[in-house]
C-alpha positions as a LaTeX table, in Angstrom:
\begin{tabular}{lrrr}
\hline
Residue & $x$ (\AA) & $y$ (\AA) & $z$ (\AA) \\
\hline
Met1 & $-6.09$ & 11.41 & 82.22 \\
Asn2 & $-3.89$ & 8.54 & 82.69 \\
Lys3 & $-0.85$ & 7.19 & 80.67 \\
Thr4 & $-2.88$ & 4.78 & 78.58 \\
Asp5 & $-5.99$ & 6.68 & 78.27 \\
Arg6 & $-3.43$ & 9.23 & 76.28 \\
Ile7 & $-2.21$ & 6.17 & 74.21 \\
Glu8 & $-6.02$ & 5.22 & 73.49 \\
Arg9 & $-7.18$ & 8.45 & 72.54 \\
Ile10 & $-3.81$ & 9.32 & 70.17 \\
Arg11 & $-4.48$ & 5.74 & 68.75 \\
Arg12 & $-8.07$ & 6.52 & 67.92 \\
Asp13 & $-7.36$ & 10.20 & 66.25 \\
Ile14 & $-4.72$ & 7.99 & 64.38 \\
Asp15 & $-7.39$ & 5.43 & 63.14 \\
Gln16 & $-9.39$ & 8.01 & 62.25 \\
Gln17 & $-7.17$ & 10.04 & 60.23 \\
Ile18 & $-5.89$ & 7.12 & 58.27 \\
Ser19 & $-9.40$ & 6.11 & 57.20 \\
Tyr20 & $-10.10$ & 9.71 & 56.35 \\
Cys21 & $-6.81$ & 9.62 & 54.09 \\
His22 & $-8.58$ & 6.36 & 52.53 \\
Asn23 & $-11.60$ & 7.53 & 51.64 \\
Arg24 & $-9.87$ & 10.57 & 50.33 \\
Ile25 & $-7.53$ & 8.26 & 47.86 \\
Asp26 & $-10.85$ & 6.72 & 46.77 \\
Ile27 & $-12.22$ & 10.03 & 45.83 \\
Leu28 & $-9.08$ & 11.10 & 43.70 \\
Asn29 & $-8.72$ & 7.67 & 42.46 \\
Lys30 & $-12.86$ & 7.95 & 41.03 \\
Arg31 & $-11.62$ & 11.52 & 39.52 \\
Arg32 & $-8.62$ & 9.86 & 38.01 \\
Asn33 & $-10.56$ & 7.15 & 36.38 \\
Lys34 & $-13.34$ & 9.38 & 35.23 \\
Leu35 & $-10.46$ & 11.74 & 33.59 \\
Ile36 & $-8.67$ & 9.19 & 32.01 \\
Gly37 & $-12.18$ & 7.91 & 30.52 \\
Ile38 & $-12.77$ & 11.31 & 28.89 \\
Ser39 & $-9.53$ & 12.02 & 27.66 \\
Lys40 & $-9.80$ & 8.69 & 25.77 \\
Asn41 & $-12.45$ & 10.17 & 23.77 \\
Ser42 & $-10.61$ & 13.65 & 23.75 \\
Phe43 & $-9.30$ & 12.72 & 20.05 \\
Asp44 & $-11.72$ & 10.49 & 18.76 \\
Pro45 & $-13.85$ & 12.46 & 16.45 \\
His46 & $-18.04$ & 12.32 & 17.31 \\
Ala47 & $-20.95$ & 13.32 & 14.98 \\
Leu48 & $-24.40$ & 14.64 & 16.40 \\
Ile49 & $-26.93$ & 12.28 & 14.53 \\
Pro50 & $-30.72$ & 12.27 & 14.89 \\
Ile51 & $-31.63$ & 9.60 & 17.17 \\
Arg52 & $-33.83$ & 7.61 & 14.61 \\
Tyr53 & $-30.17$ & 6.92 & 12.66 \\
Asp54 & $-27.63$ & 4.67 & 14.22 \\
Asp55 & $-24.43$ & 6.12 & 12.44 \\
Ile56 & $-23.51$ & 8.77 & 10.65 \\
Glu57 & $-23.26$ & 6.66 & 7.32 \\
Glu58 & $-27.26$ & 5.62 & 7.14 \\
Trp59 & $-27.88$ & 9.61 & 7.75 \\
Ile60 & $-25.63$ & 11.03 & 4.73 \\
Lys61 & $-26.56$ & 8.25 & 2.61 \\
Gly62 & $-30.37$ & 9.40 & 3.57 \\
His63 & $-30.26$ & 13.03 & 3.62 \\
Pro64 & $-30.86$ & 15.42 & $-0.14$ \\
Phe65 & $-27.60$ & 17.58 & 1.75 \\
Pro66 & $-24.79$ & 15.37 & 2.88 \\
Lys67 & $-22.65$ & 18.01 & 3.60 \\
Thr68 & $-25.22$ & 19.46 & 6.18 \\
Cys69 & $-24.59$ & 15.91 & 7.74 \\
Ile70 & $-20.90$ & 16.05 & 7.75 \\
Asp71 & $-21.06$ & 19.69 & 9.52 \\
Met72 & $-22.04$ & 17.54 & 12.53 \\
Val73 & $-18.61$ & 15.81 & 12.30 \\
Tyr74 & $-16.84$ & 16.93 & 14.95 \\
Gln75 & $-12.84$ & 17.38 & 16.11 \\
Asn76 & $-14.13$ & 15.30 & 19.60 \\
Lys77 & $-17.14$ & 13.72 & 21.78 \\
Glu78 & $-16.81$ & 17.22 & 24.16 \\
Ile79 & $-17.56$ & 19.84 & 21.22 \\
Ala80 & $-20.30$ & 17.66 & 20.02 \\
Phe81 & $-21.56$ & 17.49 & 23.43 \\
Asn82 & $-21.23$ & 21.23 & 23.57 \\
Asn83 & $-23.01$ & 21.50 & 19.93 \\
Ser84 & $-25.67$ & 18.86 & 21.39 \\
Leu85 & $-27.00$ & 21.47 & 23.92 \\
Val86 & $-27.96$ & 23.86 & 21.14 \\
Cys87 & $-29.24$ & 21.66 & 18.47 \\
Asn88 & $-31.95$ & 20.40 & 20.91 \\
Thr89 & $-34.00$ & 23.48 & 20.55 \\
Tyr90 & $-35.13$ & 22.33 & 17.19 \\
Gln91 & $-37.63$ & 19.33 & 16.69 \\
Ile92 & $-35.47$ & 16.62 & 16.10 \\
Asp93 & $-33.56$ & 15.23 & 19.30 \\
Tyr94 & $-29.75$ & 14.28 & 18.79 \\
His95 & $-27.54$ & 11.68 & 20.20 \\
Ile96 & $-23.80$ & 11.48 & 20.21 \\
Val97 & $-21.74$ & 8.98 & 17.81 \\
Lys98 & $-18.27$ & 7.64 & 17.11 \\
Cys99 & $-17.29$ & 8.28 & 13.71 \\
Lys100 & $-14.63$ & 8.45 & 11.37 \\
Pro101 & $-12.74$ & 11.57 & 10.98 \\
Arg102 & $-14.59$ & 14.71 & 8.80 \\
Glu103 & $-11.96$ & 13.98 & 5.88 \\
Tyr104 & $-13.04$ & 10.67 & 5.20 \\
Tyr105 & $-16.65$ & 11.42 & 4.74 \\
Ile106 & $-15.71$ & 14.57 & 2.72 \\
Asp107 & $-14.03$ & 12.50 & 0.16 \\
Lys108 & $-16.40$ & 9.67 & 0.39 \\
Tyr109 & $-19.71$ & 11.56 & $-0.60$ \\
Leu110 & $-18.61$ & 15.06 & $-1.57$ \\
Lys111 & $-16.04$ & 14.44 & $-3.92$ \\
Gln112 & $-17.47$ & 12.52 & $-6.28$ \\
\hline
\end{tabular}
């Protein structure tokens, strides 16, 4: 193997390593962006409500026991999601919606 062949082989190896590093950086950036998106919802309250309703207030107003509805308001989306895994064992399908803090609904509907 002459000198130019070795230089060319080393150049190809370096190009391959650079390409691998760029691919790895892209993967890490996608993960970071996904985590940023998840973290934005981590402190916002979310409610688990039946699919036929668009928001929790609509459900509370039509429910004979509003405390039951208010109990479905969780601190963040992750907790709501984890509880949705158990709630779907009943006859009603639920979905997760962003809402106001639990105390807001307690003050509005239970302390009258």
